[in-house]
Amino acid sequence: MTDRRRINGPPSGTRPAVFASSLKSASGISTGRPQRERQPNELRKLFLKTGLIPSASGSAYLEFEPSASLAAARSSPQSLIPPSSALKLACTVHGPKPLPRSASFSPNLVLTTHVKYAPFAARQRKGHIRDASERDLGVHLETALRGVIVAERWPKSGLDITITILEAEDDRWWGDAPDSHDAPWGMMNVLAGCITAASAAIADARIDCLDLVAGGVAAIVSDETAEGETSSPKLMLDTDPAEHKSILSACAVAYMPSRDEITEIWLKGDHSKASLGTDDKNLGHEALIDGAVNAARGAHTVLAEAVKESAERFAGLMLGGNAA
Amino acid sequence: MASTAPSLTLPPSQFARLQPHAYLLAHLSPPASSNQPSIRANGRAPSQFRTTYANTGSLTHTNGSAVVRVGDTTAVCGVRAEILPTDDIASWSVSHSSSSNTNKRRKIIKSENEEEEEEEEEEEEDPNEESHIQDLNLLVPNLSLSTGCAPGFIPGAPPSALAQSLSHQILNLLHTTRLVRAEDLRVWYQPPSLGGEELERHNAEEQMDVDVDEAARKDGEVKAFWVLYIDIMIVSMAGNPFDAAWAAVLAALRDTKLPRAWWDVDNEMVVCSDVVGEARKLTLRGLPVASSFAVFEADAAAGWRAVIVPDAEEERLIEEGDRKGIQRRWVLADPDGYEEGLSQERACVVVDKVRGKTVIVKMEKNGGWALDGKELKGLVDVSERRWEEVKTILEQC
């Protein structure tokens, strides 16, 4: 059944373009994998700006710094296949607004989160209707934010948070077979970005929060060494899934630095096999969570700057309004 | 004394919310004594457009992309190209055999009097071939408003009537302007001639070459089409979404690069080359630019009256006012959300310039009777100036 509210393409469907270079043997292209050029605990830069969407009560735009390989591919393109991608998303907050008449009474603020990929956001074209993974992201985001907002200050009100992902992180390197990584690792990065952006947008909407919640990602990866063997697993912060051959386990957290509280943990993968060196006595998952928290601390500094900027703009507006 | 003062003065922002019509009217027709120029509430002159920014090619996973910001309205457009093999088109074998014959015939005629038709060729090019774009749905624009761009649009809900109508307007405009050439979207295949081995190898090389000359093409075969999925996300909505969306589509299509594609006989599929140097840009026909207008009436009740025939009394008053130099009606270019809410009548003019000559590609007006032929002519002039403006913006990005 075709969607009659949208313009549909050819009824027989279309196929994504197949590149000749990806048809060749896997050994031929394995050299092209982008390499991580950051230190294991070095984060990518963030661009975060609030208030770009005036019709919303609060808004934020977030962009990750393109990884070294992508930046190189942008400046001097060699291939039409992008080596990796960098997250770009826009977040809007509408509300607090009265709940519709039909809604039942709620003594607290009712939070609705909505995450949608643009059709052109990922390597595979996304549909117009939210799929399960997008709904899943929405639920994760909601749990991350619910612990932060002081909900009892707005009884009988609703707050809509909408995130449009213009460009998502890759789940794996494009040259890898689709089943070589078992999980969509890119979603973790997307979630961390969503949390940071939503937090900035909520602050921009001037809704009372306990703290600025920031998202962070850490992963245990085993990379390829020069000899083509896999090295011992290492803990890396803010991983770009395209840069690693195999991610054993990854963790995304939503973290409030000033209260040292975590509102959301999402941990995937098998970390039991990972022995992180002899000097590290931590269990795998604790090291992972600590790593993710550290990544979130890094994001928090950017977040604080963006919120400060938003507050200054608001103060300027108030001052200007009074003077006029 | 001090206590009464606050109740009498309202900050402008509150007045604008309480009495929007009076607020805008007061800006447009300031009292003669104040000596102020007539200006819109947003500080623009009536025929002034908002500042426009454009940026292209920033999205990784697209063949072409653009962000266009017109004032506070932001549209992001991404173009994705996918392959439609002709084997998948149900009616292809039937329709193709007839069309290819006529095509061949025409090609022969063309080669005979090629010299004098050199100039005309561009215009004359395949009226029935062009319909491929329309018949096979090779251009698929979809506009999404449910991005949280404005409070009215519920995210996750099916596209609103406005979003559907905008998508269709864009589709129609793409078809009527014939902006994208069907030739750019075809993937050709030259069957190797059954000569000696050397000839075959030569041919195999040639079939890889997309730029084979027209003469060689006529015994070629279309194996697939590129389908362009043009998705527009209105990220921020502050009035006049159509102009921004269309500008974004235009900028994205100008940025679009299609990889070199050929039919791979061994795999029986279309294969693309990822070499950047071999990718081709689309060659678009012209540069149609949309300009929208809204008509603001001094009489606040004008919109309520459900009269089909112009009210003679009202018209007489306006004409009288014109004579006295009192303006009762303003045509506002590029209305923002606030002005759109206050006006019933809209007009949209899409113009293009071909060799210095202005061509009206589309003209639409609805919702009232204020704009007559004379005023529409004026709007075309304004759109012409806007065309120059947009052209420089798009060429810079």
PDB file of N, CA and C in Angstrom, chain A residues 5-10 12-15 17-21 23 52-55 70 74 77-82 84-85 88 92 94 114 119-125 128 162 164 167 170, chain B residues 58-62 69 72 78 80 82-85 88 136-137 140-142 147-151 155-156 158-159 164 167 171 227 229 231 233 235-237 259 267 269 271-274 276 279:
ATOM      1  N   ARG A   5      -0.210  10.217   0.882  1.00  0.00           N
ATOM      2  CA  ARG A   5       0.000  11.602   1.309  1.00  0.00           C
ATOM      3  C   ARG A   5       1.362  12.116   0.876  1.00  0.00           C
ATOM      4  N   ARG A   6       2.179  11.228   0.353  1.00  0.00           N
ATOM      5  CA  ARG A   6       3.499  11.667  -0.088  1.00  0.00           C
ATOM      6  C   ARG A   6       3.668  11.346  -1.555  1.00  0.00           C
ATOM      7  N   ILE A   7       4.691  11.918  -2.125  1.00  0.00           N
ATOM      8  CA  ILE A   7       4.992  11.620  -3.516  1.00  0.00           C
ATOM      9  C   ILE A   7       5.877  10.385  -3.520  1.00  0.00           C
ATOM     10  N   ASN A   8       5.381   9.370  -4.162  1.00  0.00           N
ATOM     11  CA  ASN A   8       6.133   8.120  -4.170  1.00  0.00           C
ATOM     12  C   ASN A   8       6.935   8.023  -5.461  1.00  0.00           C
ATOM     13  N   GLY A   9       8.006   7.334  -5.365  1.00  0.00           N
ATOM     14  CA  GLY A   9       8.849   7.153  -6.535  1.00  0.00           C
ATOM     15  C   GLY A   9       8.258   6.118  -7.465  1.00  0.00           C
ATOM     16  N   PRO A  10       9.046   5.540  -8.336  1.00  0.00           N
ATOM     17  CA  PRO A  10       8.566   4.510  -9.238  1.00  0.00           C
ATOM     18  C   PRO A  10       7.956   3.350  -8.445  1.00  0.00           C
ATOM     19  N   SER A  12       7.898   0.281  -8.821  1.00  0.00           N
ATOM     20  CA  SER A  12       8.686  -0.940  -8.657  1.00  0.00           C
ATOM     21  C   SER A  12       9.828  -0.752  -7.668  1.00  0.00           C
ATOM     22  N   GLY A  13       9.982   0.438  -7.158  1.00  0.00           N
ATOM     23  CA  GLY A  13      11.074   0.693  -6.233  1.00  0.00           C
ATOM     24  C   GLY A  13      12.378   0.934  -6.962  1.00  0.00           C
ATOM     25  N   THR A  14      13.339   1.424  -6.244  1.00  0.00           N
ATOM     26  CA  THR A  14      14.636   1.707  -6.842  1.00  0.00           C
ATOM     27  C   THR A  14      15.724   1.050  -6.011  1.00  0.00           C
ATOM     28  N   ARG A  15      16.903   0.969  -6.606  1.00  0.00           N
ATOM     29  CA  ARG A  15      18.008   0.340  -5.893  1.00  0.00           C
ATOM     30  C   ARG A  15      19.099   1.371  -5.643  1.00  0.00           C
ATOM     31  N   ALA A  17      22.744   2.912  -5.529  1.00  0.00           N
ATOM     32  CA  ALA A  17      23.840   2.737  -6.472  1.00  0.00           C
ATOM     33  C   ALA A  17      24.876   1.768  -5.912  1.00  0.00           C
ATOM     34  N   VAL A  18      25.374   0.906  -6.768  1.00  0.00           N
ATOM     35  CA  VAL A  18      26.427  -0.028  -6.378  1.00  0.00           C
ATOM     36  C   VAL A  18      27.720   0.449  -7.020  1.00  0.00           C
ATOM     37  N   PHE A  19      28.730   0.603  -6.202  1.00  0.00           N
ATOM     38  CA  PHE A  19      29.991   1.096  -6.735  1.00  0.00           C
ATOM     39  C   PHE A  19      30.888  -0.070  -7.125  1.00  0.00           C
ATOM     40  N   ALA A  20      31.569   0.107  -8.229  1.00  0.00           N
ATOM     41  CA  ALA A  20      32.409  -0.968  -8.749  1.00  0.00           C
ATOM     42  C   ALA A  20      33.494  -1.336  -7.746  1.00  0.00           C
ATOM     43  N   SER A  21      34.010  -0.326  -7.042  1.00  0.00           N
ATOM     44  CA  SER A  21      35.115  -0.609  -6.118  1.00  0.00           C
ATOM     45  C   SER A  21      34.667  -1.489  -4.959  1.00  0.00           C
ATOM     46  N   LEU A  23      32.579  -3.900  -5.271  1.00  0.00           N
ATOM     47  CA  LEU A  23      32.334  -5.253  -5.767  1.00  0.00           C
ATOM     48  C   LEU A  23      33.615  -6.070  -5.779  1.00  0.00           C
ATOM     49  N   LEU A  52      18.363  28.967  17.114  1.00  0.00           N
ATOM     50  CA  LEU A  52      18.351  29.181  15.669  1.00  0.00           C
ATOM     51  C   LEU A  52      16.948  29.088  15.085  1.00  0.00           C
ATOM     52  N   ILE A  53      16.027  28.540  15.857  1.00  0.00           N
ATOM     53  CA  ILE A  53      14.661  28.366  15.351  1.00  0.00           C
ATOM     54  C   ILE A  53      13.738  29.230  16.209  1.00  0.00           C
ATOM     55  N   PRO A  54      13.438  30.450  15.765  1.00  0.00           N
ATOM     56  CA  PRO A  54      12.746  31.398  16.639  1.00  0.00           C
ATOM     57  C   PRO A  54      11.311  30.997  16.973  1.00  0.00           C
ATOM     58  N   SER A  55      10.662  30.207  16.099  1.00  0.00           N
ATOM     59  CA  SER A  55       9.264  29.894  16.373  1.00  0.00           C
ATOM     60  C   SER A  55       9.117  28.875  17.504  1.00  0.00           C
ATOM     61  N   LEU A  70      37.262  12.171   7.032  1.00  0.00           N
ATOM     62  CA  LEU A  70      36.160  12.849   6.345  1.00  0.00           C
ATOM     63  C   LEU A  70      36.567  14.268   5.966  1.00  0.00           C
ATOM     64  N   ARG A  74      36.634  15.796   2.261  1.00  0.00           N
ATOM     65  CA  ARG A  74      35.896  17.001   1.884  1.00  0.00           C
ATOM     66  C   ARG A  74      36.795  17.957   1.130  1.00  0.00           C
ATOM     67  N   PRO A  77      38.456  15.649  -2.576  1.00  0.00           N
ATOM     68  CA  PRO A  77      37.707  14.409  -2.765  1.00  0.00           C
ATOM     69  C   PRO A  77      38.415  13.421  -3.702  1.00  0.00           C
ATOM     70  N   GLN A  78      38.520  12.198  -3.261  1.00  0.00           N
ATOM     71  CA  GLN A  78      39.097  11.135  -4.076  1.00  0.00           C
ATOM     72  C   GLN A  78      37.997  10.205  -4.586  1.00  0.00           C
ATOM     73  N   SER A  79      37.078   9.912  -3.680  1.00  0.00           N
ATOM     74  CA  SER A  79      36.059   8.925  -3.998  1.00  0.00           C
ATOM     75  C   SER A  79      34.696   9.501  -3.669  1.00  0.00           C
ATOM     76  N   LEU A  80      33.686   9.032  -4.386  1.00  0.00           N
ATOM     77  CA  LEU A  80      32.336   9.492  -4.111  1.00  0.00           C
ATOM     78  C   LEU A  80      31.754   8.834  -2.874  1.00  0.00           C
ATOM     79  N   ILE A  81      32.427   7.790  -2.396  1.00  0.00           N
ATOM     80  CA  ILE A  81      31.936   7.118  -1.197  1.00  0.00           C
ATOM     81  C   ILE A  81      32.551   7.828   0.002  1.00  0.00           C
ATOM     82  N   PRO A  82      31.729   8.449   0.831  1.00  0.00           N
ATOM     83  CA  PRO A  82      32.309   9.143   1.978  1.00  0.00           C
ATOM     84  C   PRO A  82      32.905   8.145   2.968  1.00  0.00           C
ATOM     85  N   SER A  84      33.451   8.385   6.252  1.00  0.00           N
ATOM     86  CA  SER A  84      32.647   8.308   7.473  1.00  0.00           C
ATOM     87  C   SER A  84      31.717   9.509   7.450  1.00  0.00           C
ATOM     88  N   SER A  85      30.946   9.689   8.496  1.00  0.00           N
ATOM     89  CA  SER A  85      30.081  10.853   8.513  1.00  0.00           C
ATOM     90  C   SER A  85      30.091  11.454   9.901  1.00  0.00           C
ATOM     91  N   LYS A  88      24.877  15.543  12.549  1.00  0.00           N
ATOM     92  CA  LYS A  88      24.309  16.888  12.476  1.00  0.00           C
ATOM     93  C   LYS A  88      22.853  16.764  12.870  1.00  0.00           C
ATOM     94  N   THR A  92      14.232  20.960  18.628  1.00  0.00           N
ATOM     95  CA  THR A  92      13.328  22.030  19.025  1.00  0.00           C
ATOM     96  C   THR A  92      12.528  21.591  20.232  1.00  0.00           C
ATOM     97  N   HIS A  94       8.971  22.643  22.189  1.00  0.00           N
ATOM     98  CA  HIS A  94       7.739  23.427  22.174  1.00  0.00           C
ATOM     99  C   HIS A  94       7.041  23.231  23.507  1.00  0.00           C
ATOM    100  N   HIS A 114      10.673  12.910  20.351  1.00  0.00           N
ATOM    101  CA  HIS A 114      10.433  12.446  18.992  1.00  0.00           C
ATOM    102  C   HIS A 114      11.740  12.587  18.227  1.00  0.00           C
ATOM    103  N   PRO A 119      15.381  11.569   5.460  1.00  0.00           N
ATOM    104  CA  PRO A 119      15.559  10.436   4.535  1.00  0.00           C
ATOM    105  C   PRO A 119      16.991  10.310   4.029  1.00  0.00           C
ATOM    106  N   PHE A 120      17.701  11.436   3.993  1.00  0.00           N
ATOM    107  CA  PHE A 120      19.059  11.408   3.444  1.00  0.00           C
ATOM    108  C   PHE A 120      20.112  11.349   4.548  1.00  0.00           C
ATOM    109  N   ALA A 121      19.697  11.005   5.769  1.00  0.00           N
ATOM    110  CA  ALA A 121      20.643  11.117   6.886  1.00  0.00           C
ATOM    111  C   ALA A 121      21.677  10.001   6.899  1.00  0.00           C
ATOM    112  N   ALA A 122      21.273   8.823   6.461  1.00  0.00           N
ATOM    113  CA  ALA A 122      22.165   7.679   6.619  1.00  0.00           C
ATOM    114  C   ALA A 122      22.586   7.155   5.252  1.00  0.00           C
ATOM    115  N   ARG A 123      23.480   6.191   5.289  1.00  0.00           N
ATOM    116  CA  ARG A 123      23.978   5.619   4.047  1.00  0.00           C
ATOM    117  C   ARG A 123      22.848   4.930   3.280  1.00  0.00           C
ATOM    118  N   GLN A 124      21.955   4.281   4.010  1.00  0.00           N
ATOM    119  CA  GLN A 124      20.761   3.716   3.387  1.00  0.00           C
ATOM    120  C   GLN A 124      19.646   4.735   3.550  1.00  0.00           C
ATOM    121  N   ARG A 125      18.862   4.926   2.486  1.00  0.00           N
ATOM    122  CA  ARG A 125      17.783   5.894   2.574  1.00  0.00           C
ATOM    123  C   ARG A 125      16.786   5.486   3.643  1.00  0.00           C
ATOM    124  N   HIS A 128       9.958   7.657   5.456  1.00  0.00           N
ATOM    125  CA  HIS A 128       9.372   8.874   6.004  1.00  0.00           C
ATOM    126  C   HIS A 128       8.701   8.625   7.344  1.00  0.00           C
ATOM    127  N   THR A 162      11.462  17.663  19.766  1.00  0.00           N
ATOM    128  CA  THR A 162      11.572  17.046  18.446  1.00  0.00           C
ATOM    129  C   THR A 162      13.004  17.164  17.959  1.00  0.00           C
ATOM    130  N   THR A 164      15.463  16.385  14.695  1.00  0.00           N
ATOM    131  CA  THR A 164      15.606  15.983  13.303  1.00  0.00           C
ATOM    132  C   THR A 164      17.082  15.725  13.048  1.00  0.00           C
ATOM    133  N   GLU A 167      22.194  14.349   9.560  1.00  0.00           N
ATOM    134  CA  GLU A 167      23.231  13.413   9.156  1.00  0.00           C
ATOM    135  C   GLU A 167      23.571  12.557  10.360  1.00  0.00           C
ATOM    136  N   ASP A 170      27.742   6.677  11.068  1.00  0.00           N
ATOM    137  CA  ASP A 170      27.699   5.350  10.459  1.00  0.00           C
ATOM    138  C   ASP A 170      27.699   4.274  11.539  1.00  0.00           C
TER     139      ASP A 170
ATOM    140  N   SER B  58      27.017  20.275   2.160  1.00  0.00           N
ATOM    141  CA  SER B  58      27.551  20.006   3.494  1.00  0.00           C
ATOM    142  C   SER B  58      27.107  18.652   4.038  1.00  0.00           C
ATOM    143  N   LEU B  59      26.149  18.000   3.390  1.00  0.00           N
ATOM    144  CA  LEU B  59      25.681  16.714   3.913  1.00  0.00           C
ATOM    145  C   LEU B  59      26.415  15.578   3.204  1.00  0.00           C
ATOM    146  N   THR B  60      26.921  14.653   3.997  1.00  0.00           N
ATOM    147  CA  THR B  60      27.804  13.625   3.471  1.00  0.00           C
ATOM    148  C   THR B  60      27.078  12.603   2.602  1.00  0.00           C
ATOM    149  N   HIS B  61      25.926  12.157   3.057  1.00  0.00           N
ATOM    150  CA  HIS B  61      25.289  11.015   2.404  1.00  0.00           C
ATOM    151  C   HIS B  61      24.349  11.407   1.278  1.00  0.00           C
ATOM    152  N   THR B  62      24.566  12.544   0.660  1.00  0.00           N
ATOM    153  CA  THR B  62      23.687  12.950  -0.425  1.00  0.00           C
ATOM    154  C   THR B  62      24.511  13.148  -1.694  1.00  0.00           C
ATOM    155  N   ARG B  69      18.495  29.667   3.989  1.00  0.00           N
ATOM    156  CA  ARG B  69      17.862  30.376   5.098  1.00  0.00           C
ATOM    157  C   ARG B  69      17.353  31.708   4.574  1.00  0.00           C
ATOM    158  N   ASP B  72      14.110  33.879   8.917  1.00  0.00           N
ATOM    159  CA  ASP B  72      14.108  32.811   9.914  1.00  0.00           C
ATOM    160  C   ASP B  72      13.534  31.509   9.385  1.00  0.00           C
ATOM    161  N   GLY B  78      18.128  17.628   0.523  1.00  0.00           N
ATOM    162  CA  GLY B  78      19.117  16.626   0.154  1.00  0.00           C
ATOM    163  C   GLY B  78      18.629  15.856  -1.056  1.00  0.00           C
ATOM    164  N   ARG B  80      19.112  12.495  -3.244  1.00  0.00           N
ATOM    165  CA  ARG B  80      19.717  11.169  -3.277  1.00  0.00           C
ATOM    166  C   ARG B  80      19.368  10.529  -4.603  1.00  0.00           C
ATOM    167  N   GLU B  82      19.056   7.159  -6.890  1.00  0.00           N
ATOM    168  CA  GLU B  82      19.038   5.706  -6.870  1.00  0.00           C
ATOM    169  C   GLU B  82      18.739   5.208  -8.276  1.00  0.00           C
ATOM    170  N   ILE B  83      18.987   3.920  -8.462  1.00  0.00           N
ATOM    171  CA  ILE B  83      18.908   3.343  -9.801  1.00  0.00           C
ATOM    172  C   ILE B  83      17.544   2.684 -10.011  1.00  0.00           C
ATOM    173  N   LEU B  84      16.946   2.972 -11.154  1.00  0.00           N
ATOM    174  CA  LEU B  84      15.727   2.274 -11.561  1.00  0.00           C
ATOM    175  C   LEU B  84      16.061   1.492 -12.823  1.00  0.00           C
ATOM    176  N   PRO B  85      16.289   0.187 -12.719  1.00  0.00           N
ATOM    177  CA  PRO B  85      16.587  -0.581 -13.929  1.00  0.00           C
ATOM    178  C   PRO B  85      15.354  -0.663 -14.806  1.00  0.00           C
ATOM    179  N   ASP B  88      12.788  -3.336 -14.367  1.00  0.00           N
ATOM    180  CA  ASP B  88      11.797  -3.230 -13.306  1.00  0.00           C
ATOM    181  C   ASP B  88      10.573  -2.424 -13.725  1.00  0.00           C
ATOM    182  N   LEU B 136       7.715   8.080 -15.481  1.00  0.00           N
ATOM    183  CA  LEU B 136       8.373   7.078 -14.653  1.00  0.00           C
ATOM    184  C   LEU B 136       8.645   7.579 -13.241  1.00  0.00           C
ATOM    185  N   ASN B 137       8.174   8.769 -12.922  1.00  0.00           N
ATOM    186  CA  ASN B 137       8.385   9.363 -11.595  1.00  0.00           C
ATOM    187  C   ASN B 137       9.862   9.414 -11.231  1.00  0.00           C
ATOM    188  N   VAL B 140      11.353  12.744  -7.302  1.00  0.00           N
ATOM    189  CA  VAL B 140      10.468  12.449  -6.169  1.00  0.00           C
ATOM    190  C   VAL B 140      10.705  13.478  -5.065  1.00  0.00           C
ATOM    191  N   PRO B 141      10.095  14.653  -5.174  1.00  0.00           N
ATOM    192  CA  PRO B 141      10.276  15.624  -4.099  1.00  0.00           C
ATOM    193  C   PRO B 141       9.288  15.386  -2.962  1.00  0.00           C
ATOM    194  N   ASN B 142       9.769  15.482  -1.762  1.00  0.00           N
ATOM    195  CA  ASN B 142       8.893  15.381  -0.601  1.00  0.00           C
ATOM    196  C   ASN B 142       9.329  16.427   0.402  1.00  0.00           C
ATOM    197  N   THR B 147       9.056  18.634  11.595  1.00  0.00           N
ATOM    198  CA  THR B 147      10.385  18.603  12.181  1.00  0.00           C
ATOM    199  C   THR B 147      10.430  19.453  13.438  1.00  0.00           C
ATOM    200  N   GLY B 148       9.250  19.809  13.940  1.00  0.00           N
ATOM    201  CA  GLY B 148       9.225  20.723  15.071  1.00  0.00           C
ATOM    202  C   GLY B 148       9.508  22.149  14.650  1.00  0.00           C
ATOM    203  N   CYS B 149       9.301  22.441  13.359  1.00  0.00           N
ATOM    204  CA  CYS B 149       9.679  23.766  12.857  1.00  0.00           C
ATOM    205  C   CYS B 149       8.757  24.854  13.386  1.00  0.00           C
ATOM    206  N   ALA B 150       7.549  24.522  13.715  1.00  0.00           N
ATOM    207  CA  ALA B 150       6.619  25.499  14.263  1.00  0.00           C
ATOM    208  C   ALA B 150       5.664  24.758  15.187  1.00  0.00           C
ATOM    209  N   PRO B 151       5.069  25.441  16.163  1.00  0.00           N
ATOM    210  CA  PRO B 151       4.263  24.714  17.156  1.00  0.00           C
ATOM    211  C   PRO B 151       3.068  23.990  16.559  1.00  0.00           C
ATOM    212  N   PRO B 155       4.844  16.558  15.297  1.00  0.00           N
ATOM    213  CA  PRO B 155       5.818  15.622  14.745  1.00  0.00           C
ATOM    214  C   PRO B 155       5.271  14.200  14.791  1.00  0.00           C
ATOM    215  N   GLY B 156       5.592  13.432  13.791  1.00  0.00           N
ATOM    216  CA  GLY B 156       5.149  12.053  13.767  1.00  0.00           C
ATOM    217  C   GLY B 156       3.800  11.867  13.105  1.00  0.00           C
ATOM    218  N   PRO B 158       1.056  12.253  10.044  1.00  0.00           N
ATOM    219  CA  PRO B 158       1.224  12.253   8.588  1.00  0.00           C
ATOM    220  C   PRO B 158       1.327  13.684   8.083  1.00  0.00           C
ATOM    221  N   PRO B 159       1.909  13.877   6.890  1.00  0.00           N
ATOM    222  CA  PRO B 159       2.123  15.238   6.406  1.00  0.00           C
ATOM    223  C   PRO B 159       0.840  16.037   6.369  1.00  0.00           C
ATOM    224  N   GLN B 164       1.680  18.598   2.074  1.00  0.00           N
ATOM    225  CA  GLN B 164       1.340  17.878   0.838  1.00  0.00           C
ATOM    226  C   GLN B 164       1.234  18.834  -0.334  1.00  0.00           C
ATOM    227  N   SER B 167       4.692  19.944  -1.428  1.00  0.00           N
ATOM    228  CA  SER B 167       5.386  18.898  -2.165  1.00  0.00           C
ATOM    229  C   SER B 167       4.897  18.855  -3.606  1.00  0.00           C
ATOM    230  N   LEU B 171       6.796  19.517  -7.137  1.00  0.00           N
ATOM    231  CA  LEU B 171       6.816  18.508  -8.202  1.00  0.00           C
ATOM    232  C   LEU B 171       6.325  19.101  -9.521  1.00  0.00           C
ATOM    233  N   VAL B 227      16.899   7.860 -10.391  1.00  0.00           N
ATOM    234  CA  VAL B 227      15.741   8.479  -9.756  1.00  0.00           C
ATOM    235  C   VAL B 227      16.278   9.422  -8.696  1.00  0.00           C
ATOM    236  N   TYR B 229      15.654  11.384  -5.464  1.00  0.00           N
ATOM    237  CA  TYR B 229      14.797  11.620  -4.304  1.00  0.00           C
ATOM    238  C   TYR B 229      15.200  12.962  -3.712  1.00  0.00           C
ATOM    239  N   ASP B 231      14.469  15.423  -0.947  1.00  0.00           N
ATOM    240  CA  ASP B 231      13.770  15.558   0.330  1.00  0.00           C
ATOM    241  C   ASP B 231      14.088  16.907   0.943  1.00  0.00           C
ATOM    242  N   MET B 233      13.538  19.273   4.239  1.00  0.00           N
ATOM    243  CA  MET B 233      13.120  19.398   5.624  1.00  0.00           C
ATOM    244  C   MET B 233      13.059  20.893   5.938  1.00  0.00           C
ATOM    245  N   VAL B 235      13.367  23.153   8.531  1.00  0.00           N
ATOM    246  CA  VAL B 235      13.876  23.044   9.896  1.00  0.00           C
ATOM    247  C   VAL B 235      13.305  24.152  10.764  1.00  0.00           C
ATOM    248  N   SER B 236      13.146  25.302  10.169  1.00  0.00           N
ATOM    249  CA  SER B 236      12.593  26.423  10.909  1.00  0.00           C
ATOM    250  C   SER B 236      11.581  27.108  10.017  1.00  0.00           C
ATOM    251  N   MET B 237      10.419  27.429  10.590  1.00  0.00           N
ATOM    252  CA  MET B 237       9.327  27.945   9.774  1.00  0.00           C
ATOM    253  C   MET B 237       8.937  29.319  10.276  1.00  0.00           C
ATOM    254  N   PRO B 259      27.296   9.855 -10.165  1.00  0.00           N
ATOM    255  CA  PRO B 259      28.475   9.075 -10.540  1.00  0.00           C
ATOM    256  C   PRO B 259      28.320   8.504 -11.947  1.00  0.00           C
ATOM    257  N   ASN B 267      27.521  -9.027 -14.230  1.00  0.00           N
ATOM    258  CA  ASN B 267      26.687  -9.044 -13.022  1.00  0.00           C
ATOM    259  C   ASN B 267      25.230  -8.751 -13.330  1.00  0.00           C
ATOM    260  N   MET B 269      23.815  -5.881 -13.790  1.00  0.00           N
ATOM    261  CA  MET B 269      23.334  -4.792 -12.953  1.00  0.00           C
ATOM    262  C   MET B 269      24.059  -3.511 -13.349  1.00  0.00           C
ATOM    263  N   VAL B 271      26.393  -0.566 -12.484  1.00  0.00           N
ATOM    264  CA  VAL B 271      27.496  -0.356 -11.565  1.00  0.00           C
ATOM    265  C   VAL B 271      27.990   1.070 -11.752  1.00  0.00           C
ATOM    266  N   CYS B 272      28.403   1.689 -10.649  1.00  0.00           N
ATOM    267  CA  CYS B 272      28.858   3.071 -10.710  1.00  0.00           C
ATOM    268  C   CYS B 272      30.338   3.143 -10.389  1.00  0.00           C
ATOM    269  N   SER B 273      30.923   4.206 -10.873  1.00  0.00           N
ATOM    270  CA  SER B 273      32.321   4.452 -10.546  1.00  0.00           C
ATOM    271  C   SER B 273      32.364   5.468  -9.414  1.00  0.00           C
ATOM    272  N   ASP B 274      33.268   5.273  -8.482  1.00  0.00           N
ATOM    273  CA  ASP B 274      33.321   6.217  -7.362  1.00  0.00           C
ATOM    274  C   ASP B 274      34.386   7.287  -7.566  1.00  0.00           C
ATOM    275  N   VAL B 276      35.749  10.673  -8.396  1.00  0.00           N
ATOM    276  CA  VAL B 276      35.096  11.976  -8.364  1.00  0.00           C
ATOM    277  C   VAL B 276      35.189  12.669  -9.723  1.00  0.00           C
ATOM    278  N   ALA B 279      32.396  11.825 -12.189  1.00  0.00           N
ATOM    279  CA  ALA B 279      31.001  12.152 -11.901  1.00  0.00           C
ATOM    280  C   ALA B 279      30.607  13.402 -12.666  1.00  0.00           C
TER     281      ALA B 279
END
